[in-house]
mmCIF file of C-alpha atoms in Angstrom:
data_model
loop_
_atom_site.group_PDB
_atom_site.id
_atom_site.type_symbol
_atom_site.label_atom_id
_atom_site.label_comp_id
_atom_site.label_asym_id
_atom_site.label_seq_id
_atom_site.Cartn_x
_atom_site.Cartn_y
_atom_site.Cartn_z
ATOM 1 C CA UNK Z 1 90.612 2.753 -138.557
ATOM 2 C CA UNK Z 2 93.888 3.340 -137.301
ATOM 3 C CA UNK Z 3 95.242 6.673 -138.047
ATOM 4 C CA UNK Z 4 91.603 7.750 -139.559
ATOM 5 C CA UNK Z 5 88.804 9.327 -137.735
ATOM 6 C CA UNK Z 6 85.322 8.096 -138.535
ATOM 7 C CA UNK Z 7 82.094 10.367 -138.410
ATOM 8 C CA UNK Z 8 79.206 8.851 -137.158
ATOM 9 C CA UNK Z 9 75.835 10.372 -135.202
ATOM 10 C CA UNK Z 10 76.415 9.832 -131.596
ATOM 11 C CA UNK Z 11 73.946 9.723 -128.926
ATOM 12 C CA UNK Z 12 75.110 10.522 -126.002
ATOM 13 C CA UNK Z 13 72.817 10.136 -123.171
ATOM 14 C CA UNK Z 14 68.867 9.898 -123.398
ATOM 15 C CA UNK Z 15 68.469 11.316 -119.461
ATOM 16 C CA UNK Z 16 69.262 13.408 -116.261
ATOM 17 C CA UNK Z 17 71.387 12.506 -113.547
ATOM 18 C CA UNK Z 18 72.784 14.532 -110.475
ATOM 19 C CA UNK Z 19 76.199 13.528 -109.333
ATOM 20 C CA UNK Z 20 78.188 15.105 -105.799
ATOM 21 C CA UNK Z 21 81.312 15.964 -107.103
ATOM 22 C CA UNK Z 22 84.168 16.315 -104.527
ATOM 23 C CA UNK Z 23 85.211 20.285 -103.989
ATOM 24 C CA UNK Z 24 88.955 19.015 -104.793
ATOM 25 C CA UNK Z 25 88.229 17.473 -107.976
ATOM 26 C CA UNK Z 26 86.563 21.203 -109.322
ATOM 27 C CA UNK Z 27 88.571 24.010 -110.008
ATOM 28 C CA UNK Z 28 87.399 27.645 -111.393
ATOM 29 C CA UNK Z 29 88.736 30.235 -113.696
ATOM 30 C CA UNK Z 30 88.946 33.351 -110.929
ATOM 31 C CA UNK Z 31 87.757 31.980 -107.260
ATOM 32 C CA UNK Z 32 86.447 36.125 -106.806
ATOM 33 C CA UNK Z 33 83.762 35.506 -109.419
ATOM 34 C CA UNK Z 34 80.811 34.127 -107.709
ATOM 35 C CA UNK Z 35 78.264 32.533 -110.806
ATOM 36 C CA UNK Z 36 79.372 29.364 -112.217
ATOM 37 C CA UNK Z 37 78.267 30.970 -115.813
ATOM 38 C CA UNK Z 38 79.927 34.320 -115.561
ATOM 39 C CA UNK Z 39 83.596 32.452 -115.095
ATOM 40 C CA UNK Z 40 85.881 31.789 -118.183
ATOM 41 C CA UNK Z 41 86.356 28.062 -117.589
ATOM 42 C CA UNK Z 42 85.351 25.305 -114.898
ATOM 43 C CA UNK Z 43 87.305 21.751 -114.689
ATOM 44 C CA UNK Z 44 86.098 18.986 -113.518
ATOM 45 C CA UNK Z 45 88.700 16.420 -112.857
ATOM 46 C CA UNK Z 46 86.396 12.636 -113.368
ATOM 47 C CA UNK Z 47 88.524 8.184 -112.947
ATOM 48 C CA UNK Z 48 87.489 6.437 -115.978
ATOM 49 C CA UNK Z 49 88.716 3.186 -116.253
ATOM 50 C CA UNK Z 50 90.184 1.533 -119.798
ATOM 51 C CA UNK Z 51 87.000 -0.055 -121.025
ATOM 52 C CA UNK Z 52 85.263 3.653 -120.312
ATOM 53 C CA UNK Z 53 87.632 5.431 -122.589
ATOM 54 C CA UNK Z 54 87.221 2.566 -124.621
ATOM 55 C CA UNK Z 55 83.115 3.030 -125.010
ATOM 56 C CA UNK Z 56 83.526 6.633 -125.351
ATOM 57 C CA UNK Z 57 86.302 6.582 -128.478
ATOM 58 C CA UNK Z 58 83.837 3.561 -130.230
ATOM 59 C CA UNK Z 59 80.729 5.866 -129.812
ATOM 60 C CA UNK Z 60 82.429 9.187 -131.039
ATOM 61 C CA UNK Z 61 82.647 11.147 -128.127
ATOM 62 C CA UNK Z 62 86.199 10.938 -127.766
ATOM 63 C CA UNK Z 63 87.464 12.080 -130.894
ATOM 64 C CA UNK Z 64 91.160 9.654 -131.231
ATOM 65 C CA UNK Z 65 91.993 7.349 -133.674
ATOM 66 C CA UNK Z 66 92.945 3.275 -132.389
ATOM 67 C CA UNK Z 67 96.659 4.558 -133.038
ATOM 68 C CA UNK Z 68 96.665 7.169 -130.045
ATOM 69 C CA UNK Z 69 94.330 4.413 -127.590
ATOM 70 C CA UNK Z 70 97.285 2.732 -127.807
ATOM 71 C CA UNK Z 71 99.521 5.226 -126.659
ATOM 72 C CA UNK Z 72 96.739 6.590 -123.900
ATOM 73 C CA UNK Z 73 96.809 2.615 -122.432
ATOM 74 C CA UNK Z 74 100.225 2.550 -120.895
ATOM 75 C CA UNK Z 75 98.984 6.057 -119.131
ATOM 76 C CA UNK Z 76 97.686 5.320 -115.862
ATOM 77 C CA UNK Z 77 97.719 6.507 -112.798
ATOM 78 C CA UNK Z 78 96.563 4.885 -108.966
ATOM 79 C CA UNK Z 79 93.917 6.925 -106.987
ATOM 80 C CA UNK Z 80 95.511 7.787 -103.873
ATOM 81 C CA UNK Z 81 97.300 9.942 -101.374
ATOM 82 C CA UNK Z 82 101.107 10.135 -101.624
ATOM 83 C CA UNK Z 83 103.806 11.150 -99.044
ATOM 84 C CA UNK Z 84 103.774 14.193 -99.977
ATOM 85 C CA UNK Z 85 99.452 14.885 -99.850
ATOM 86 C CA UNK Z 86 98.276 17.874 -97.696
ATOM 87 C CA UNK Z 87 97.180 17.076 -93.819
ATOM 88 C CA UNK Z 88 93.225 17.229 -94.847
ATOM 89 C CA UNK Z 89 93.353 14.773 -97.711
ATOM 90 C CA UNK Z 90 95.248 12.732 -95.540
ATOM 91 C CA UNK Z 91 91.947 13.135 -92.557
ATOM 92 C CA UNK Z 92 89.328 12.283 -95.601
ATOM 93 C CA UNK Z 93 90.714 8.840 -96.670
ATOM 94 C CA UNK Z 94 91.298 7.921 -93.515
ATOM 95 C CA UNK Z 95 88.007 8.447 -93.218
ATOM 96 C CA UNK Z 96 85.775 8.144 -95.644
ATOM 97 C CA UNK Z 97 88.335 5.139 -97.235
ATOM 98 C CA UNK Z 98 86.991 6.456 -100.580
ATOM 99 C CA UNK Z 99 91.233 6.977 -101.673
ATOM 100 C CA UNK Z 100 93.244 3.462 -101.141
ATOM 101 C CA UNK Z 101 96.603 4.651 -99.442
ATOM 102 C CA UNK Z 102 98.039 1.306 -100.139
ATOM 103 C CA UNK Z 103 97.888 -0.306 -103.304
ATOM 104 C CA UNK Z 104 94.901 1.141 -105.927
ATOM 105 C CA UNK Z 105 93.056 0.325 -108.857
ATOM 106 C CA UNK Z 106 94.871 2.017 -111.807
ATOM 107 C CA UNK Z 107 92.569 4.121 -113.460
ATOM 108 C CA UNK Z 108 93.115 7.540 -116.552
ATOM 109 C CA UNK Z 109 92.588 11.505 -115.040
ATOM 110 C CA UNK Z 110 90.722 13.367 -117.038
ATOM 111 C CA UNK Z 111 89.595 16.347 -117.037
ATOM 112 C CA UNK Z 112 86.534 17.917 -118.502
ATOM 113 C CA UNK Z 113 86.238 21.585 -119.053
ATOM 114 C CA UNK Z 114 83.652 24.175 -120.259
ATOM 115 C CA UNK Z 115 85.657 27.141 -121.854
ATOM 116 C CA UNK Z 116 84.139 30.216 -123.297
ATOM 117 C CA UNK Z 117 85.927 30.406 -126.530
ATOM 118 C CA UNK Z 118 85.068 32.208 -130.742
ATOM 119 C CA UNK Z 119 85.081 28.897 -132.047
ATOM 120 C CA UNK Z 120 84.072 29.398 -135.348
ATOM 121 C CA UNK Z 121 85.429 32.626 -136.380
ATOM 122 C CA UNK Z 122 82.492 35.113 -135.983
ATOM 123 C CA UNK Z 123 83.953 37.049 -133.194
ATOM 124 C CA UNK Z 124 81.075 36.029 -129.835
ATOM 125 C CA UNK Z 125 82.160 33.644 -127.488
ATOM 126 C CA UNK Z 126 80.665 30.264 -127.487
ATOM 127 C CA UNK Z 127 80.451 27.659 -124.837
ATOM 128 C CA UNK Z 128 83.080 25.202 -125.637
ATOM 129 C CA UNK Z 129 83.568 21.302 -123.840
ATOM 130 C CA UNK Z 130 87.034 20.099 -123.737
ATOM 131 C CA UNK Z 131 88.429 16.556 -122.809
ATOM 132 C CA UNK Z 132 92.014 16.753 -121.525
ATOM 133 C CA UNK Z 133 93.839 13.902 -120.000
ATOM 134 C CA UNK Z 134 96.954 15.448 -118.025
ATOM 135 C CA UNK Z 135 98.960 12.495 -119.256
ATOM 136 C CA UNK Z 136 98.934 12.688 -122.558
ATOM 137 C CA UNK Z 137 98.749 16.046 -124.348
ATOM 138 C CA UNK Z 138 99.222 15.432 -127.375
ATOM 139 C CA UNK Z 139 96.100 15.582 -128.413
ATOM 140 C CA UNK Z 140 92.046 16.428 -127.141
ATOM 141 C CA UNK Z 141 90.653 13.922 -126.159
ATOM 142 C CA UNK Z 142 86.928 15.695 -126.959
ATOM 143 C CA UNK Z 143 86.347 19.024 -128.483
ATOM 144 C CA UNK Z 144 82.875 20.502 -129.269
ATOM 145 C CA UNK Z 145 80.459 23.369 -128.902
ATOM 146 C CA UNK Z 146 78.440 22.756 -126.023
ATOM 147 C CA UNK Z 147 75.196 21.086 -126.992
ATOM 148 C CA UNK Z 148 72.386 22.628 -124.542
ATOM 149 C CA UNK Z 149 69.761 25.156 -126.014
ATOM 150 C CA UNK Z 150 69.738 26.716 -122.239
ATOM 151 C CA UNK Z 151 73.361 28.526 -122.344
ATOM 152 C CA UNK Z 152 73.720 27.322 -118.744
ATOM 153 C CA UNK Z 153 77.216 24.917 -117.527
ATOM 154 C CA UNK Z 154 75.498 21.806 -115.582
ATOM 155 C CA UNK Z 155 76.892 22.469 -112.766
ATOM 156 C CA UNK Z 156 75.775 24.415 -108.949
ATOM 157 C CA UNK Z 157 77.650 25.564 -105.878
ATOM 158 C CA UNK Z 158 75.485 24.803 -102.704
ATOM 159 C CA UNK Z 159 76.977 27.584 -100.866
ATOM 160 C CA UNK Z 160 74.972 27.759 -97.352
ATOM 161 C CA UNK Z 161 76.118 30.959 -96.171
ATOM 162 C CA UNK Z 162 77.970 33.030 -99.209
ATOM 163 C CA UNK Z 163 80.564 35.421 -99.190
ATOM 164 C CA UNK Z 164 80.519 38.849 -101.314
ATOM 165 C CA UNK Z 165 81.561 37.823 -104.563
ATOM 166 C CA UNK Z 166 83.362 35.159 -103.859
ATOM 167 C CA UNK Z 167 82.846 31.923 -105.263
ATOM 168 C CA UNK Z 168 83.388 29.795 -102.214
ATOM 169 C CA UNK Z 169 81.528 30.048 -99.241
ATOM 170 C CA UNK Z 170 81.020 29.428 -95.809
ATOM 171 C CA UNK Z 171 79.781 26.605 -93.170
ATOM 172 C CA UNK Z 172 79.054 25.971 -90.156
ATOM 173 C CA UNK Z 173 82.253 24.219 -89.518
ATOM 174 C CA UNK Z 174 84.014 27.490 -90.604
ATOM 175 C CA UNK Z 175 82.303 29.606 -88.690
ATOM 176 C CA UNK Z 176 83.191 27.967 -85.634
ATOM 177 C CA UNK Z 177 86.545 27.004 -86.534
ATOM 178 C CA UNK Z 178 87.965 29.924 -83.806
ATOM 179 C CA UNK Z 179 85.947 28.642 -80.997
ATOM 180 C CA UNK Z 180 87.022 25.095 -81.582
ATOM 181 C CA UNK Z 181 90.333 26.185 -81.893
ATOM 182 C CA UNK Z 182 90.316 28.144 -79.248
ATOM 183 C CA UNK Z 183 88.566 24.885 -77.287
ATOM 184 C CA UNK Z 184 91.231 22.608 -78.472
ATOM 185 C CA UNK Z 185 94.158 25.481 -77.359
ATOM 186 C CA UNK Z 186 92.671 25.474 -73.513
ATOM 187 C CA UNK Z 187 92.833 21.793 -73.672
ATOM 188 C CA UNK Z 188 95.853 21.527 -74.678
ATOM 189 C CA UNK Z 189 96.823 24.189 -72.034
ATOM 190 C CA UNK Z 190 95.692 22.671 -69.327
ATOM 191 C CA UNK Z 191 97.220 19.233 -70.380
ATOM 192 C CA UNK Z 192 100.500 20.815 -70.497
ATOM 193 C CA UNK Z 193 99.889 22.100 -66.913
ATOM 194 C CA UNK Z 194 99.114 19.359 -65.461
ATOM 195 C CA UNK Z 195 102.125 17.657 -66.947
ATOM 196 C CA UNK Z 196 104.291 19.893 -65.329
ATOM 197 C CA UNK Z 197 102.616 19.853 -62.032
ATOM 198 C CA UNK Z 198 103.352 16.023 -62.177
ATOM 199 C CA UNK Z 199 107.251 16.359 -63.454
ATOM 200 C CA UNK Z 200 107.494 18.961 -60.210
ATOM 201 C CA UNK Z 201 106.459 17.649 -58.121
ATOM 202 C CA UNK Z 202 108.160 14.109 -58.668
ATOM 203 C CA UNK Z 203 112.006 15.995 -59.384
ATOM 204 C CA UNK Z 204 113.352 15.809 -56.181
ATOM 205 C CA UNK Z 205 116.112 18.523 -54.949
ATOM 206 C CA UNK Z 206 118.874 16.980 -53.281
ATOM 207 C CA UNK Z 207 122.538 18.044 -51.728
ATOM 208 C CA UNK Z 208 125.372 16.906 -54.498
ATOM 209 C CA UNK Z 209 126.358 14.772 -51.439
ATOM 210 C CA UNK Z 210 123.034 12.970 -52.263
ATOM 211 C CA UNK Z 211 124.488 12.240 -55.582
ATOM 212 C CA UNK Z 212 125.337 8.506 -55.136
ATOM 213 C CA UNK Z 213 122.824 7.518 -52.635
ATOM 214 C CA UNK Z 214 119.413 9.209 -55.119
ATOM 215 C CA UNK Z 215 121.125 6.696 -57.811
ATOM 216 C CA UNK Z 216 120.620 3.538 -55.237
ATOM 217 C CA UNK Z 217 117.119 5.003 -54.549
ATOM 218 C CA UNK Z 218 115.734 6.082 -57.095
ATOM 219 C CA UNK Z 219 111.927 6.336 -56.969
ATOM 220 C CA UNK Z 220 110.015 3.559 -58.057
ATOM 221 C CA UNK Z 221 106.555 4.470 -57.771
ATOM 222 C CA UNK Z 222 104.075 2.579 -55.855
ATOM 223 C CA UNK Z 223 107.146 1.077 -54.195
ATOM 224 C CA UNK Z 224 108.481 2.065 -50.732
ATOM 225 C CA UNK Z 225 112.263 3.241 -50.643
ATOM 226 C CA UNK Z 226 114.555 4.062 -46.963
ATOM 227 C CA UNK Z 227 117.350 6.286 -46.784
ATOM 228 C CA UNK Z 228 119.162 7.815 -43.926
ATOM 229 C CA UNK Z 229 117.758 11.398 -43.782
ATOM 230 C CA UNK Z 230 114.833 11.855 -45.221
ATOM 231 C CA UNK Z 231 114.118 14.764 -44.028
ATOM 232 C CA UNK Z 232 116.841 15.941 -46.968
ATOM 233 C CA UNK Z 233 114.731 15.087 -49.502
ATOM 234 C CA UNK Z 234 112.863 17.849 -50.646
ATOM 235 C CA UNK Z 235 111.088 17.894 -54.686
ATOM 236 C CA UNK Z 236 110.528 20.709 -56.881
ATOM 237 C CA UNK Z 237 107.022 21.182 -55.962
ATOM 238 C CA UNK Z 238 107.567 21.367 -53.165
ATOM 239 C CA UNK Z 239 109.014 24.372 -53.669
ATOM 240 C CA UNK Z 240 107.709 26.451 -56.053
ATOM 241 C CA UNK Z 241 104.990 29.096 -55.104
ATOM 242 C CA UNK Z 242 102.861 27.487 -57.537
ATOM 243 C CA UNK Z 243 102.514 24.373 -59.633
ATOM 244 C CA UNK Z 244 101.272 26.044 -63.542
ATOM 245 C CA UNK Z 245 97.448 25.489 -64.151
ATOM 246 C CA UNK Z 246 95.220 26.328 -66.057
ATOM 247 C CA UNK Z 247 91.821 26.717 -65.793
ATOM 248 C CA UNK Z 248 89.751 24.022 -66.442
ATOM 249 C CA UNK Z 249 87.901 24.012 -69.663
ATOM 250 C CA UNK Z 250 83.904 23.810 -69.617
ATOM 251 C CA UNK Z 251 82.860 22.164 -72.914
ATOM 252 C CA UNK Z 252 79.469 22.709 -71.826
ATOM 253 C CA UNK Z 253 79.842 26.353 -71.575
ATOM 254 C CA UNK Z 254 81.780 26.368 -75.292
ATOM 255 C CA UNK Z 255 78.894 24.475 -76.452
ATOM 256 C CA UNK Z 256 75.935 26.267 -75.601
ATOM 257 C CA UNK Z 257 77.883 29.352 -77.072
ATOM 258 C CA UNK Z 258 78.148 26.934 -80.547
ATOM 259 C CA UNK Z 259 74.899 26.978 -80.070
ATOM 260 C CA UNK Z 260 73.555 30.108 -80.146
ATOM 261 C CA UNK Z 261 76.317 31.409 -82.594
ATOM 262 C CA UNK Z 262 74.624 28.822 -85.305
ATOM 263 C CA UNK Z 263 71.613 29.129 -85.023
ATOM 264 C CA UNK Z 264 71.323 25.519 -83.868
ATOM 265 C CA UNK Z 265 70.118 25.557 -80.445
ATOM 266 C CA UNK Z 266 68.513 23.265 -78.001
ATOM 267 C CA UNK Z 267 64.836 24.919 -78.308
ATOM 268 C CA UNK Z 268 64.962 24.432 -81.937
ATOM 269 C CA UNK Z 269 66.214 21.103 -81.771
ATOM 270 C CA UNK Z 270 62.841 20.844 -79.935
ATOM 271 C CA UNK Z 271 64.823 19.661 -76.779
ATOM 272 C CA UNK Z 272 64.272 21.271 -73.340
ATOM 273 C CA UNK Z 273 66.310 24.247 -72.029
ATOM 274 C CA UNK Z 274 69.478 23.146 -70.189
ATOM 275 C CA UNK Z 275 68.801 25.622 -67.359
ATOM 276 C CA UNK Z 276 65.706 27.362 -65.946
ATOM 277 C CA UNK Z 277 64.885 29.834 -68.784
ATOM 278 C CA UNK Z 278 62.007 32.136 -68.924
ATOM 279 C CA UNK Z 279 59.329 31.868 -71.878
ATOM 280 C CA UNK Z 280 60.397 34.978 -73.037
ATOM 281 C CA UNK Z 281 64.183 33.806 -73.728
ATOM 282 C CA UNK Z 282 62.714 30.850 -74.869
ATOM 283 C CA UNK Z 283 61.187 32.245 -77.455
ATOM 284 C CA UNK Z 284 63.864 34.800 -78.295
ATOM 285 C CA UNK Z 285 66.232 32.286 -78.241
ATOM 286 C CA UNK Z 286 64.460 29.918 -80.118
ATOM 287 C CA UNK Z 287 63.022 32.689 -83.030
ATOM 288 C CA UNK Z 288 67.182 33.951 -83.331
ATOM 289 C CA UNK Z 289 68.147 29.921 -84.360
ATOM 290 C CA UNK Z 290 65.234 30.319 -86.888
ATOM 291 C CA UNK Z 291 66.278 32.991 -88.595
ATOM 292 C CA UNK Z 292 70.273 32.046 -89.154
ATOM 293 C CA UNK Z 293 69.030 28.454 -89.948
ATOM 294 C CA UNK Z 294 66.827 30.195 -92.426
ATOM 295 C CA UNK Z 295 68.913 32.410 -93.957
ATOM 296 C CA UNK Z 296 70.989 28.918 -94.502
ATOM 297 C CA UNK Z 297 68.323 26.965 -95.930
ATOM 298 C CA UNK Z 298 67.152 29.330 -98.504
ATOM 299 C CA UNK Z 299 70.355 30.289 -100.219
ATOM 300 C CA UNK Z 300 70.898 26.337 -100.736
ATOM 301 C CA UNK Z 301 66.810 26.410 -101.864
ATOM 302 C CA UNK Z 302 67.644 29.322 -104.341
ATOM 303 C CA UNK Z 303 70.538 26.533 -106.052
ATOM 304 C CA UNK Z 304 67.498 23.842 -105.710
ATOM 305 C CA UNK Z 305 64.580 26.296 -107.707
ATOM 306 C CA UNK Z 306 68.301 26.975 -110.188
ATOM 307 C CA UNK Z 307 68.676 23.132 -110.260
ATOM 308 C CA UNK Z 308 64.734 22.509 -111.260
ATOM 309 C CA UNK Z 309 64.847 25.134 -114.017
ATOM 310 C CA UNK Z 310 67.410 23.458 -115.796
ATOM 311 C CA UNK Z 311 65.917 20.243 -114.875
ATOM 312 C CA UNK Z 312 63.010 20.868 -116.823
ATOM 313 C CA UNK Z 313 65.015 23.026 -119.474
ATOM 314 C CA UNK Z 314 67.680 19.916 -120.379
ATOM 315 C CA UNK Z 315 63.964 17.355 -120.105
ATOM 316 C CA UNK Z 316 61.994 19.638 -122.744
ATOM 317 C CA UNK Z 317 65.727 19.898 -125.053
ATOM 318 C CA UNK Z 318 65.816 15.984 -124.842
ATOM 319 C CA UNK Z 319 61.923 15.780 -125.555
ATOM 320 C CA UNK Z 320 62.028 17.920 -128.277
ATOM 321 C CA UNK Z 321 65.664 15.849 -129.947
ATOM 322 C CA UNK Z 322 64.450 12.386 -128.404
ATOM 323 C CA UNK Z 323 61.271 10.379 -129.964
ATOM 324 C CA UNK Z 324 61.495 7.577 -126.809
ATOM 325 C CA UNK Z 325 62.801 10.470 -124.417
ATOM 326 C CA UNK Z 326 59.257 12.300 -125.560
ATOM 327 C CA UNK Z 327 57.463 9.317 -124.309
ATOM 328 C CA UNK Z 328 58.717 8.511 -121.334
ATOM 329 C CA UNK Z 329 57.735 11.596 -120.612
ATOM 330 C CA UNK Z 330 54.436 11.420 -121.560
ATOM 331 C CA UNK Z 331 53.686 8.392 -119.735
ATOM 332 C CA UNK Z 332 55.251 10.010 -116.805
ATOM 333 C CA UNK Z 333 52.639 12.912 -116.901
ATOM 334 C CA UNK Z 334 49.359 10.500 -117.840
ATOM 335 C CA UNK Z 335 50.172 10.616 -121.047
ATOM 336 C CA UNK Z 336 50.501 14.388 -122.462
ATOM 337 C CA UNK Z 337 52.972 16.673 -123.777
ATOM 338 C CA UNK Z 338 53.976 18.206 -120.439
ATOM 339 C CA UNK Z 339 55.473 20.845 -122.901
ATOM 340 C CA UNK Z 340 53.184 21.067 -125.548
ATOM 341 C CA UNK Z 341 52.618 25.003 -126.583
ATOM 342 C CA UNK Z 342 55.833 25.434 -125.209
ATOM 343 C CA UNK Z 343 59.492 26.925 -126.111
ATOM 344 C CA UNK Z 344 62.532 26.836 -123.735
ATOM 345 C CA UNK Z 345 62.151 30.719 -122.731
ATOM 346 C CA UNK Z 346 58.445 30.095 -121.401
ATOM 347 C CA UNK Z 347 59.932 27.438 -118.988
ATOM 348 C CA UNK Z 348 61.152 29.934 -116.832
ATOM 349 C CA UNK Z 349 58.256 32.614 -117.209
ATOM 350 C CA UNK Z 350 55.624 30.396 -116.454
ATOM 351 C CA UNK Z 351 56.696 28.372 -114.110
ATOM 352 C CA UNK Z 352 57.355 29.015 -110.597
ATOM 353 C CA UNK Z 353 59.737 26.378 -108.801
ATOM 354 C CA UNK Z 354 59.430 26.416 -104.804
ATOM 355 C CA UNK Z 355 61.644 23.629 -102.850
ATOM 356 C CA UNK Z 356 60.295 22.549 -100.029
ATOM 357 C CA UNK Z 357 62.387 21.089 -97.093
ATOM 358 C CA UNK Z 358 64.307 22.140 -94.516
ATOM 359 C CA UNK Z 359 67.570 18.935 -94.841
#
């Protein structure tokens, strides 16, 4: 109470939950390390309301005093895009409306960090949990050794197209970005060329003596005008040997190329081929598309397999620590203990998880 800390047993949460994390809210220590568990540290940014802070302090999750609570209270932030935000953040805000560009809810920005350090001085690093508020650096909100028995960090990175020795993989959008840039450039060039051609056709070339007459009879599209010597009028466009021109962009051809690159072709989608194609050609395209798409699905399913193992391991631990959770698990499994006679190591040795599905 006041400036003193009270020790009490804490039950953080009995149960499992899976959240999707925005990529900009997750940091890793070294992007050249692909494995989350081998990173020196990982950090996850969360936004909390004042009652969330109070609840976590009351439950003993945040080991701060009431005096420190009062120091934290005015240090809120508005989760919105500032004028200095990147173009990508501005586009995302416009698309999903997840961040208000006007007035927003006052919240507390907290970084939940998992960090390996020698906490007990035995010469070996232990996995630790820290909660840090960037606006309040006087003390940690939370600091403890990780409570999970399996020694795993509870984060999973789904990479449809992984890269060697890189934490961040690629997606189909990244693969097709070059083609998209090419289409955008050619379309923009075509628009610019057409604009120049129109302006050239509407730009007259006259003798200096015609200046006053032209000022009195400027062109107004759709309205006739009269001059004494119309044969003296010409246009820049009529004198140019060739007007600016860019070949028309065949969007359909570009789309077909993108589909063949990504592996998501018409036959693969179950749609009829857009042109006359032999059965052998259709079979070949479909086979190649299946290989490309199947590889991406397998990469995602590998992470789903790891997710399944960790769900089992977390459920095993919770069943040992909480009688209520053990009872709930038994009810789901027909009244029997699914972990009876098993150790934590047995779960990965005896259970073979096979994720199914293509989406």
